[in-house]
Coordinates of C-alpha atoms in Angstrom, one line a residue:
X1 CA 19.2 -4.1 -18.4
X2 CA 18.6 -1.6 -21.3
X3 CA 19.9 1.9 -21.3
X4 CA 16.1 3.1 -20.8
X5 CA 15.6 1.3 -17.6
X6 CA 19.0 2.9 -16.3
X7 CA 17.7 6.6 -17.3
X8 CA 14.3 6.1 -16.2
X9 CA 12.4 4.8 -13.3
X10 CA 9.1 4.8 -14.9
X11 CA 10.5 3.0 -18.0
X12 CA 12.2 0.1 -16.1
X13 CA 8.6 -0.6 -14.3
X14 CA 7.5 -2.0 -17.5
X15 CA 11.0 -2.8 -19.0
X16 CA 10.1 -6.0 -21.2
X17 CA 13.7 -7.3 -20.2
X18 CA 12.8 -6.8 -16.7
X19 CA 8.9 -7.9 -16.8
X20 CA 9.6 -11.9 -17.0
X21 CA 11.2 -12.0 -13.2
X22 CA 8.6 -9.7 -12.3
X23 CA 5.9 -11.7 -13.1
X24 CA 7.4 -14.8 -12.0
X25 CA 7.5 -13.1 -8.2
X26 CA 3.7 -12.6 -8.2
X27 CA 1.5 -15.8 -7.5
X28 CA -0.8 -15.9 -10.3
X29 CA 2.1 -15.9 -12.6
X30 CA 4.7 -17.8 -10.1
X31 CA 4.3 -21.4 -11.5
X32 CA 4.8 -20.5 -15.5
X33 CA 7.7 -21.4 -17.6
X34 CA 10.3 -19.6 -18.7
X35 CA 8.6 -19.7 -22.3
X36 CA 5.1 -19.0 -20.9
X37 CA 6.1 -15.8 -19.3
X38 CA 7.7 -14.7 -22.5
X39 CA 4.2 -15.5 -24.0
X40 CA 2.9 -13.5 -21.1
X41 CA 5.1 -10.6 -21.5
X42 CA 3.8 -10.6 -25.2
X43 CA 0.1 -10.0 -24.8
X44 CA 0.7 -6.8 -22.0
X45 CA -0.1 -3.6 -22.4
X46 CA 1.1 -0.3 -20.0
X47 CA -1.6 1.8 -18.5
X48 CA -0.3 4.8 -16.9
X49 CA -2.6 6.8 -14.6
X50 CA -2.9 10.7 -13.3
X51 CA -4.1 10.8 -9.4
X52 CA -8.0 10.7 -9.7
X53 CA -8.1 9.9 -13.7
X54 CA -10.6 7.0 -14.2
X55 CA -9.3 3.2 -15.4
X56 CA -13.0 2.5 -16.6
X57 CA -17.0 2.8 -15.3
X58 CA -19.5 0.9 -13.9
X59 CA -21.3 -0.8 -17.2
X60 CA -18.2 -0.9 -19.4
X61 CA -17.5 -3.6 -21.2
X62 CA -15.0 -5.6 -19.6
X63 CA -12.0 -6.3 -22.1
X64 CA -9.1 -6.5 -20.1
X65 CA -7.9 -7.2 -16.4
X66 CA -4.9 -5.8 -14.9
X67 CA -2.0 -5.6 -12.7
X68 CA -1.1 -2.8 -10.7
X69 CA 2.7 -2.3 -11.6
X70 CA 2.9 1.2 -8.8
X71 CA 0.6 3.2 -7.2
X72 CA -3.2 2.2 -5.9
X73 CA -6.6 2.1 -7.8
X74 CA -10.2 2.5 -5.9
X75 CA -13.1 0.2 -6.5
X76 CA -16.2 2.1 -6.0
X77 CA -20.0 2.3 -6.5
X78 CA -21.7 5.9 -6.8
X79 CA -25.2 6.8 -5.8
X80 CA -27.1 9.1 -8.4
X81 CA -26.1 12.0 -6.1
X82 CA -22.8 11.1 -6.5
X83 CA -21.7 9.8 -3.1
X84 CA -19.1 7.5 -3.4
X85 CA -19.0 3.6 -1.9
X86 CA -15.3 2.3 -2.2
X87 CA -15.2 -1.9 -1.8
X88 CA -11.6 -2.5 -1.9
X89 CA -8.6 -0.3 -2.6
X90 CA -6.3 -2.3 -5.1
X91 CA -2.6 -1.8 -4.2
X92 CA 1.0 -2.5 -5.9
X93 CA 1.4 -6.2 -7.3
X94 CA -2.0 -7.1 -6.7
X95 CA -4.5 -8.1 -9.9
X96 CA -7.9 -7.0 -10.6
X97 CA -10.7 -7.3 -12.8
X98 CA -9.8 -11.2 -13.1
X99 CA -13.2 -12.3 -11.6
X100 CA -14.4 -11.7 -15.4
X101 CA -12.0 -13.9 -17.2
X102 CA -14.4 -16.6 -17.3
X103 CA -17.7 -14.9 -18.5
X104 CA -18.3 -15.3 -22.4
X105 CA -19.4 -11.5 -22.5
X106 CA -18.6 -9.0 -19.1
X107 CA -19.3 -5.7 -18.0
X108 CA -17.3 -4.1 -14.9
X109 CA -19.6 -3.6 -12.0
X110 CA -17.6 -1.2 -10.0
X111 CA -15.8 1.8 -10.9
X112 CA -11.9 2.0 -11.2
X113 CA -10.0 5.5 -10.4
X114 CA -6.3 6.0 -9.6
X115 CA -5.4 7.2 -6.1
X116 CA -2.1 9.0 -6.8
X117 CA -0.3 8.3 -9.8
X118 CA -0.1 4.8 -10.8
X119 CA 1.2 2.0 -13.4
X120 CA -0.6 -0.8 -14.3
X121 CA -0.1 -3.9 -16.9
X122 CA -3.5 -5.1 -18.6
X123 CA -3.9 -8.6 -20.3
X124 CA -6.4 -9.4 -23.0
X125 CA -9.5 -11.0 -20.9
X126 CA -10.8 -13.3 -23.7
X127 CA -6.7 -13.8 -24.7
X128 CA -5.8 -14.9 -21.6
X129 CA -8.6 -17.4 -20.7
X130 CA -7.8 -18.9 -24.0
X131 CA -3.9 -19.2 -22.5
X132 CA -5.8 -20.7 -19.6
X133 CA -6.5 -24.1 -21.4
X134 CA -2.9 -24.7 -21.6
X135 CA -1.6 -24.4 -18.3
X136 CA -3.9 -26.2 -15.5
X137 CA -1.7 -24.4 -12.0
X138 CA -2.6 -21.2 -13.2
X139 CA -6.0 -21.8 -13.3
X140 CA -5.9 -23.0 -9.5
X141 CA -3.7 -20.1 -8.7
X142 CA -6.8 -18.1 -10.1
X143 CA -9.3 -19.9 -8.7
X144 CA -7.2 -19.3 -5.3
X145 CA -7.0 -15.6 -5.9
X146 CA -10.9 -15.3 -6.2
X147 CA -11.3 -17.3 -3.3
X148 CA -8.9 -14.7 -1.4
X149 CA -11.4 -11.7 -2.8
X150 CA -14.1 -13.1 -1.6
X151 CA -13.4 -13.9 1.8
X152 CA -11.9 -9.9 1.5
X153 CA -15.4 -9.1 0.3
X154 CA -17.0 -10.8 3.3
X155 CA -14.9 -9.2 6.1
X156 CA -16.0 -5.8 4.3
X157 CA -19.8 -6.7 4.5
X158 CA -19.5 -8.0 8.1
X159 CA -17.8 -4.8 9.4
X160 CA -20.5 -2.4 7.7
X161 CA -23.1 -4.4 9.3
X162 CA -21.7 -5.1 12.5
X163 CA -19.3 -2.6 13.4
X164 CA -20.3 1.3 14.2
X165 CA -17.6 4.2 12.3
X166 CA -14.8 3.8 15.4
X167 CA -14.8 0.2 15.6
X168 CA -14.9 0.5 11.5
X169 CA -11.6 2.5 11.8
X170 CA -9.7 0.6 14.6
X171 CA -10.1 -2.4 13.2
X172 CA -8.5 -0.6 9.8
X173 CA -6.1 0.2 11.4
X174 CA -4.8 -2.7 13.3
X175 CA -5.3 -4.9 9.4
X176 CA -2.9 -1.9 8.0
X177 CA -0.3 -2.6 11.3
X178 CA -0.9 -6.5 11.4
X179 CA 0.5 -8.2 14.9
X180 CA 3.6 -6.2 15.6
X181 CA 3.6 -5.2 19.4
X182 CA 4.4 -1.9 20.7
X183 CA 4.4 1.6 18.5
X184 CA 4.0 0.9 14.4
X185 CA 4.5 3.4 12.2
X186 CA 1.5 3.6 9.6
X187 CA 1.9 5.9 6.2
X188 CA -1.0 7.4 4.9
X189 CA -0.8 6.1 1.6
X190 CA -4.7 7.6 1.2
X191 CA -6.1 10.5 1.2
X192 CA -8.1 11.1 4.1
X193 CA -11.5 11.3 2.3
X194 CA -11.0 8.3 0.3
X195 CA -10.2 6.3 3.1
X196 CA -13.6 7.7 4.8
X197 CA -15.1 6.6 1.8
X198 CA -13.5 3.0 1.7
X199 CA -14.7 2.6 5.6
X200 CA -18.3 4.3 4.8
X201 CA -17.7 7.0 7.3
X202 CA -18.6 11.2 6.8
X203 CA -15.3 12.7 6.2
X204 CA -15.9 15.2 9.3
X205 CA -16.7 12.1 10.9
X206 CA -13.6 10.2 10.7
X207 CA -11.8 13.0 11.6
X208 CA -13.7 13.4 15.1
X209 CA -12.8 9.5 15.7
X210 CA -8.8 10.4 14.9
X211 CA -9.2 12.8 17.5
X212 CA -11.0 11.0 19.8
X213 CA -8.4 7.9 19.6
X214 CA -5.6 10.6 19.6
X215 CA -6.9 12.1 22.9
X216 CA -7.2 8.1 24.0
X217 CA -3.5 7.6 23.5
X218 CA -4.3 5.0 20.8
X219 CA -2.5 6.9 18.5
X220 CA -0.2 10.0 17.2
X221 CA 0.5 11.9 14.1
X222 CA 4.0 12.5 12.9
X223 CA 4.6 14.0 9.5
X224 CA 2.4 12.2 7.2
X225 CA 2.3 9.4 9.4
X226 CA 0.4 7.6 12.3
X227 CA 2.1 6.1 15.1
X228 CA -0.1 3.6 16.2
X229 CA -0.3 1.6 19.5
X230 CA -1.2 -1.9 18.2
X231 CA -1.6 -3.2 22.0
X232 CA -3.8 -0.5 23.2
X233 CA -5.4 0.0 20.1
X234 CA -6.1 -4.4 20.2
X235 CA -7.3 -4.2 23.4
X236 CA -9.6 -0.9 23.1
X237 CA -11.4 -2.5 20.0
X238 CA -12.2 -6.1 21.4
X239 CA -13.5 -3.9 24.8
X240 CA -15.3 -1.7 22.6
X241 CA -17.1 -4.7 21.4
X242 CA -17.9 -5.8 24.6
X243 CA -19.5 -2.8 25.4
X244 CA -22.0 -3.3 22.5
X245 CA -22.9 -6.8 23.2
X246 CA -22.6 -7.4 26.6
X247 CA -22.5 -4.3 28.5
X248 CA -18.7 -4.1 30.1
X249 CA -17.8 -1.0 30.9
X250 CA -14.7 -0.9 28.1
X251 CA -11.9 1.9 28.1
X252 CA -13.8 5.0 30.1
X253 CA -11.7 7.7 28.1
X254 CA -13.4 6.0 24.8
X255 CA -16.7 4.9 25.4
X256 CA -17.6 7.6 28.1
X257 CA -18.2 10.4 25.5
X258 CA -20.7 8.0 23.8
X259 CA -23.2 8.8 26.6
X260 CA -22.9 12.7 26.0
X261 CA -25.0 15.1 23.6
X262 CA -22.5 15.5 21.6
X263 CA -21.5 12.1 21.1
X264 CA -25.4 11.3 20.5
X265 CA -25.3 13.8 17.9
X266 CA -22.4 12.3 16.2
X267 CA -24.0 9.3 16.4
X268 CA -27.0 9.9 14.6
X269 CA -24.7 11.3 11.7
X270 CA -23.3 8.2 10.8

Protein backbone atom coordinates (compact mmCIF):
# COMPACT_ATOMS: atom_id res chain seq x y z
CA UNK A 1 0.00 0.00 0.00
CA UNK A 2 1.50 3.56 -0.73
CA UNK A 3 2.22 6.06 1.96
CA UNK A 4 -0.90 8.16 0.64
CA UNK A 5 -3.33 5.47 1.18
CA UNK A 6 -1.96 5.02 4.88
CA UNK A 7 -2.40 8.95 5.54
CA UNK A 8 -5.56 9.38 3.81
CA UNK A 9 -8.94 7.70 3.63
CA UNK A 10 -10.05 9.51 0.70
CA UNK A 11 -6.84 8.80 -1.26
CA UNK A 12 -6.80 5.02 -0.72
CA UNK A 13 -10.55 4.97 -2.18
CA UNK A 14 -9.06 5.54 -5.50
CA UNK A 15 -5.47 4.26 -4.66
CA UNK A 16 -4.36 2.82 -8.24
CA UNK A 17 -2.51 0.07 -6.15
CA UNK A 18 -5.64 -0.68 -4.42
CA UNK A 19 -8.24 -0.18 -7.51
CA UNK A 20 -7.35 -3.77 -9.35
CA UNK A 21 -8.89 -5.95 -6.26
CA UNK A 22 -11.47 -3.54 -6.03
CA UNK A 23 -12.76 -3.83 -9.27
CA UNK A 24 -12.32 -7.47 -9.39
CA UNK A 25 -14.97 -7.73 -6.21
CA UNK A 26 -17.70 -5.95 -8.28
CA UNK A 27 -19.60 -8.12 -11.00
CA UNK A 28 -19.19 -6.20 -14.00
CA UNK A 29 -15.54 -6.29 -13.56
CA UNK A 30 -15.37 -9.87 -11.58
CA UNK A 31 -14.43 -12.10 -14.60
CA UNK A 32 -11.37 -9.89 -16.11
CA UNK A 33 -7.76 -10.71 -16.00
CA UNK A 34 -5.23 -9.63 -14.08
CA UNK A 35 -3.94 -7.61 -17.29
CA UNK A 36 -7.51 -6.38 -18.18
CA UNK A 37 -8.05 -4.82 -14.93
CA UNK A 38 -4.67 -3.06 -15.20
CA UNK A 39 -6.17 -1.90 -18.65
CA UNK A 40 -9.22 -0.97 -16.65
CA UNK A 41 -7.49 0.84 -13.98
CA UNK A 42 -5.81 2.83 -16.85
CA UNK A 43 -8.72 4.57 -18.56
CA UNK A 44 -10.51 5.80 -14.86
CA UNK A 45 -10.91 8.91 -13.83
CA UNK A 46 -11.96 10.23 -9.94
CA UNK A 47 -15.03 12.34 -9.58
CA UNK A 48 -15.34 13.71 -6.14
CA UNK A 49 -18.78 15.18 -5.19
CA UNK A 50 -20.15 18.03 -2.43
CA UNK A 51 -23.65 16.86 -0.86
CA UNK A 52 -26.21 18.25 -3.49
CA UNK A 53 -23.42 19.33 -6.24
CA UNK A 54 -24.71 18.05 -9.64
CA UNK A 55 -22.77 14.87 -11.71
CA UNK A 56 -24.50 16.09 -15.00
CA UNK A 57 -28.27 17.23 -16.43
CA UNK A 58 -30.95 15.89 -18.19
CA UNK A 59 -29.83 16.49 -22.14
CA UNK A 60 -26.08 16.28 -21.61
CA UNK A 61 -24.14 14.56 -23.69
CA UNK A 62 -23.36 11.31 -22.31
CA UNK A 63 -19.50 10.76 -22.34
CA UNK A 64 -18.84 8.72 -19.56
CA UNK A 65 -20.53 6.16 -17.04
CA UNK A 66 -19.53 5.61 -13.63
CA UNK A 67 -18.99 3.81 -10.48
CA UNK A 68 -19.92 5.02 -7.21
CA UNK A 69 -16.59 4.43 -5.18
CA UNK A 70 -18.58 6.16 -1.54
CA UNK A 71 -21.49 7.94 -0.86
CA UNK A 72 -25.02 7.87 -2.99
CA UNK A 73 -26.10 9.82 -6.18
CA UNK A 74 -30.01 10.61 -7.17
CA UNK A 75 -31.53 9.92 -10.48
CA UNK A 76 -34.20 12.38 -11.00
CA UNK A 77 -36.52 14.13 -13.52
CA UNK A 78 -37.77 17.88 -12.70
CA UNK A 79 -40.94 19.43 -13.81
CA UNK A 80 -40.64 23.12 -15.19
CA UNK A 81 -41.73 24.22 -11.65
CA UNK A 82 -39.04 22.51 -10.37
CA UNK A 83 -40.55 19.57 -8.54
CA UNK A 84 -38.34 16.86 -8.40
CA UNK A 85 -39.17 12.94 -9.54
CA UNK A 86 -36.26 10.69 -8.17
CA UNK A 87 -36.15 7.01 -10.19
CA UNK A 88 -33.52 5.25 -8.40
CA UNK A 89 -31.04 6.30 -5.77
CA UNK A 90 -27.52 4.88 -6.86
CA UNK A 91 -25.59 3.61 -3.89
CA UNK A 92 -21.80 2.50 -3.02
CA UNK A 93 -20.34 -0.20 -5.62
CA UNK A 94 -23.13 0.03 -7.83
CA UNK A 95 -22.60 1.40 -11.74
CA UNK A 96 -24.55 3.89 -13.64
CA UNK A 97 -25.00 5.55 -16.78
CA UNK A 98 -23.94 2.05 -18.53
CA UNK A 99 -27.32 1.71 -20.33
CA UNK A 100 -25.61 4.22 -22.90
CA UNK A 101 -22.54 2.35 -23.69
CA UNK A 102 -23.94 0.93 -26.66
CA UNK A 103 -25.64 4.03 -28.46
CA UNK A 104 -23.27 5.57 -31.20
CA UNK A 105 -24.19 9.13 -29.87
CA UNK A 106 -26.15 9.51 -26.11
CA UNK A 107 -27.58 12.05 -24.10
CA UNK A 108 -28.38 11.37 -20.19
CA UNK A 109 -32.10 11.34 -19.67
CA UNK A 110 -32.21 11.86 -15.95
CA UNK A 111 -30.44 14.11 -13.74
CA UNK A 112 -27.48 13.00 -11.45
CA UNK A 113 -26.88 14.94 -8.01
CA UNK A 114 -24.84 13.67 -4.96
CA UNK A 115 -26.68 12.90 -1.74
CA UNK A 116 -23.96 13.51 0.83
CA UNK A 117 -20.53 13.61 -0.23
CA UNK A 118 -19.53 11.08 -2.55
CA UNK A 119 -16.65 9.38 -4.79
CA UNK A 120 -17.13 8.01 -7.92
CA UNK A 121 -14.81 6.31 -10.82
CA UNK A 122 -15.94 7.24 -14.52
CA UNK A 123 -14.83 5.22 -17.59
CA UNK A 124 -14.70 6.54 -21.15
CA UNK A 125 -18.34 5.39 -22.73
CA UNK A 126 -17.10 5.11 -26.37
CA UNK A 127 -13.44 3.76 -24.71
CA UNK A 128 -14.93 1.15 -23.02
CA UNK A 129 -17.40 -0.31 -25.55
CA UNK A 130 -14.52 -0.51 -27.80
CA UNK A 131 -12.71 -2.72 -24.68
CA UNK A 132 -16.06 -4.52 -24.98
CA UNK A 133 -15.09 -6.33 -28.33
CA UNK A 134 -12.34 -8.09 -26.58
CA UNK A 135 -13.80 -9.63 -23.70
CA UNK A 136 -17.31 -11.51 -24.52
CA UNK A 137 -18.26 -12.24 -20.19
CA UNK A 138 -18.23 -8.76 -19.65
CA UNK A 139 -20.53 -8.08 -22.14
CA UNK A 140 -23.05 -10.68 -20.53
CA UNK A 141 -22.23 -9.37 -17.15
CA UNK A 142 -23.55 -6.01 -18.77
CA UNK A 143 -26.20 -7.20 -20.43
CA UNK A 144 -27.08 -8.91 -16.85
CA UNK A 145 -26.73 -5.58 -15.07
CA UNK A 146 -29.28 -3.88 -17.45
CA UNK A 147 -31.57 -6.67 -17.15
CA UNK A 148 -31.32 -6.13 -13.22
CA UNK A 149 -32.28 -2.18 -13.80
CA UNK A 150 -34.94 -2.83 -15.59
CA UNK A 151 -36.74 -5.23 -13.61
CA UNK A 152 -35.73 -2.21 -10.69
CA UNK A 153 -37.42 0.09 -13.05
CA UNK A 154 -40.58 -2.04 -13.21
CA UNK A 155 -41.15 -2.58 -9.52
CA UNK A 156 -40.83 1.43 -9.28
CA UNK A 157 -43.64 1.98 -12.03
CA UNK A 158 -45.89 -0.76 -10.47
CA UNK A 159 -45.74 0.76 -6.92
CA UNK A 160 -46.64 4.42 -8.26
CA UNK A 161 -49.48 2.90 -9.97
CA UNK A 162 -50.65 0.53 -7.73
CA UNK A 163 -49.73 1.44 -4.36
CA UNK A 164 -51.18 4.70 -2.32
CA UNK A 165 -48.08 6.90 -0.20
CA UNK A 166 -48.27 4.32 3.11
CA UNK A 167 -48.20 1.26 1.20
CA UNK A 168 -45.42 3.19 -1.06
CA UNK A 169 -43.36 3.67 2.23
CA UNK A 170 -43.91 0.12 3.97
CA UNK A 171 -43.04 -1.56 1.27
CA UNK A 172 -39.64 0.74 1.25
CA UNK A 173 -39.08 -0.10 4.13
CA UNK A 174 -39.38 -3.76 4.36
CA UNK A 175 -36.83 -3.75 0.66
CA UNK A 176 -34.34 -1.49 2.88
CA UNK A 177 -34.71 -4.44 5.99
CA UNK A 178 -34.99 -7.49 3.57
CA UNK A 179 -36.38 -10.83 5.50
CA UNK A 180 -34.76 -10.63 8.90
CA UNK A 181 -37.49 -11.33 11.59
CA UNK A 182 -37.98 -9.45 14.69
CA UNK A 183 -36.71 -5.62 15.32
CA UNK A 184 -34.03 -4.28 12.26
CA UNK A 185 -32.25 -1.45 12.70
CA UNK A 186 -32.62 0.84 9.46
CA UNK A 187 -30.07 4.05 9.12
CA UNK A 188 -31.32 6.88 7.40
CA UNK A 189 -28.79 7.13 4.85
CA UNK A 190 -31.32 9.97 3.12
CA UNK A 191 -32.45 12.80 3.82
CA UNK A 192 -36.00 12.81 4.60
CA UNK A 193 -37.12 14.97 1.68
CA UNK A 194 -35.25 13.16 -0.86
CA UNK A 195 -36.54 10.00 0.19
CA UNK A 196 -40.24 11.66 -0.19
CA UNK A 197 -39.12 12.50 -3.39
CA UNK A 198 -37.73 8.96 -4.49
CA UNK A 199 -41.25 7.39 -3.19
CA UNK A 200 -43.43 10.45 -4.88
CA UNK A 201 -44.83 11.45 -1.59
CA UNK A 202 -45.36 15.41 -0.14
CA UNK A 203 -42.66 15.83 2.28
CA UNK A 204 -45.41 16.84 5.10
CA UNK A 205 -46.96 13.81 3.84
CA UNK A 206 -44.47 11.20 4.65
CA UNK A 207 -44.01 12.58 7.76
CA UNK A 208 -47.77 12.07 8.79
CA UNK A 209 -47.34 8.25 7.57
CA UNK A 210 -44.04 7.90 9.97
CA UNK A 211 -46.23 8.95 12.64
CA UNK A 212 -49.01 7.12 11.85
CA UNK A 213 -46.84 3.73 11.65
CA UNK A 214 -45.06 4.98 14.77
CA UNK A 215 -48.37 5.32 16.70
CA UNK A 216 -49.14 1.56 15.02
CA UNK A 217 -46.14 0.05 16.66
CA UNK A 218 -44.68 -0.69 13.16
CA UNK A 219 -41.86 1.23 14.01
CA UNK A 220 -39.49 3.56 16.37
CA UNK A 221 -36.91 6.16 16.07
CA UNK A 222 -33.60 5.96 17.85
CA UNK A 223 -30.91 8.44 17.02
CA UNK A 224 -30.73 8.75 13.46
CA UNK A 225 -32.22 5.48 13.10
CA UNK A 226 -35.48 3.46 12.56
CA UNK A 227 -36.20 0.45 14.42
CA UNK A 228 -38.33 -1.41 12.35
CA UNK A 229 -40.74 -4.39 13.01
CA UNK A 230 -40.30 -6.41 9.84
CA UNK A 231 -43.12 -8.94 11.01
CA UNK A 232 -45.70 -6.39 11.87
CA UNK A 233 -44.66 -4.13 9.36
CA UNK A 234 -45.00 -7.62 6.62
CA UNK A 235 -48.12 -8.33 7.80
CA UNK A 236 -49.69 -4.69 8.06
CA UNK A 237 -48.71 -4.11 4.34
CA UNK A 238 -50.11 -7.37 2.64
CA UNK A 239 -53.50 -6.50 5.06
CA UNK A 240 -53.42 -3.12 3.92
CA UNK A 241 -53.66 -4.44 0.43
CA UNK A 242 -56.39 -6.50 1.25
CA UNK A 243 -58.25 -3.72 2.31
CA UNK A 244 -57.98 -2.07 -1.06
CA UNK A 245 -58.88 -5.00 -3.17
CA UNK A 246 -61.08 -7.09 -1.36
CA UNK A 247 -62.49 -5.28 1.48
CA UNK A 248 -60.93 -7.13 4.85
CA UNK A 249 -61.02 -5.20 7.51
CA UNK A 250 -56.85 -5.04 7.90
CA UNK A 251 -54.96 -3.63 11.08
CA UNK A 252 -57.95 -1.20 12.77
CA UNK A 253 -55.17 1.10 14.33
CA UNK A 254 -53.99 1.64 10.55
CA UNK A 255 -56.68 1.64 8.28
CA UNK A 256 -59.35 3.12 10.75
CA UNK A 257 -58.12 6.76 10.36
CA UNK A 258 -58.57 6.36 6.57
CA UNK A 259 -62.38 6.71 7.16
CA UNK A 260 -61.93 10.11 9.08
CA UNK A 261 -61.88 13.94 7.77
CA UNK A 262 -58.74 14.18 8.38
CA UNK A 263 -57.47 11.18 6.84
CA UNK A 264 -59.83 12.15 3.65
CA UNK A 265 -58.01 15.33 3.58
CA UNK A 266 -54.72 13.79 3.52
CA UNK A 267 -55.83 11.71 1.02
CA UNK A 268 -56.72 14.04 -1.46
CA UNK A 269 -53.13 15.64 -0.91
CA UNK A 270 -51.40 12.90 -2.37
Amino acid sequence: MCRACVADESAALVCAERLPDYLRRQHLFGDLSAEQLDQVVGRLRTVRLADGQWLYRQGDRAERFFVVREGQIALFRQSSEGRESIITIVGTDEVFGDELIFLPEAFHDLNARSVGDSTLLSLDRTGFRSFLKGTAALGFRLLGTLHRRQKMLLDHIERLTLQDATQRLMAYLLDRVGKGQGPQRLELSLPKSTLAAHLSIQPETLSRILARLKECDYLREEDDALIVNSEQLRSGLSCTVCHLRWGCPGPEKLLSPLTEPAAIELASSL
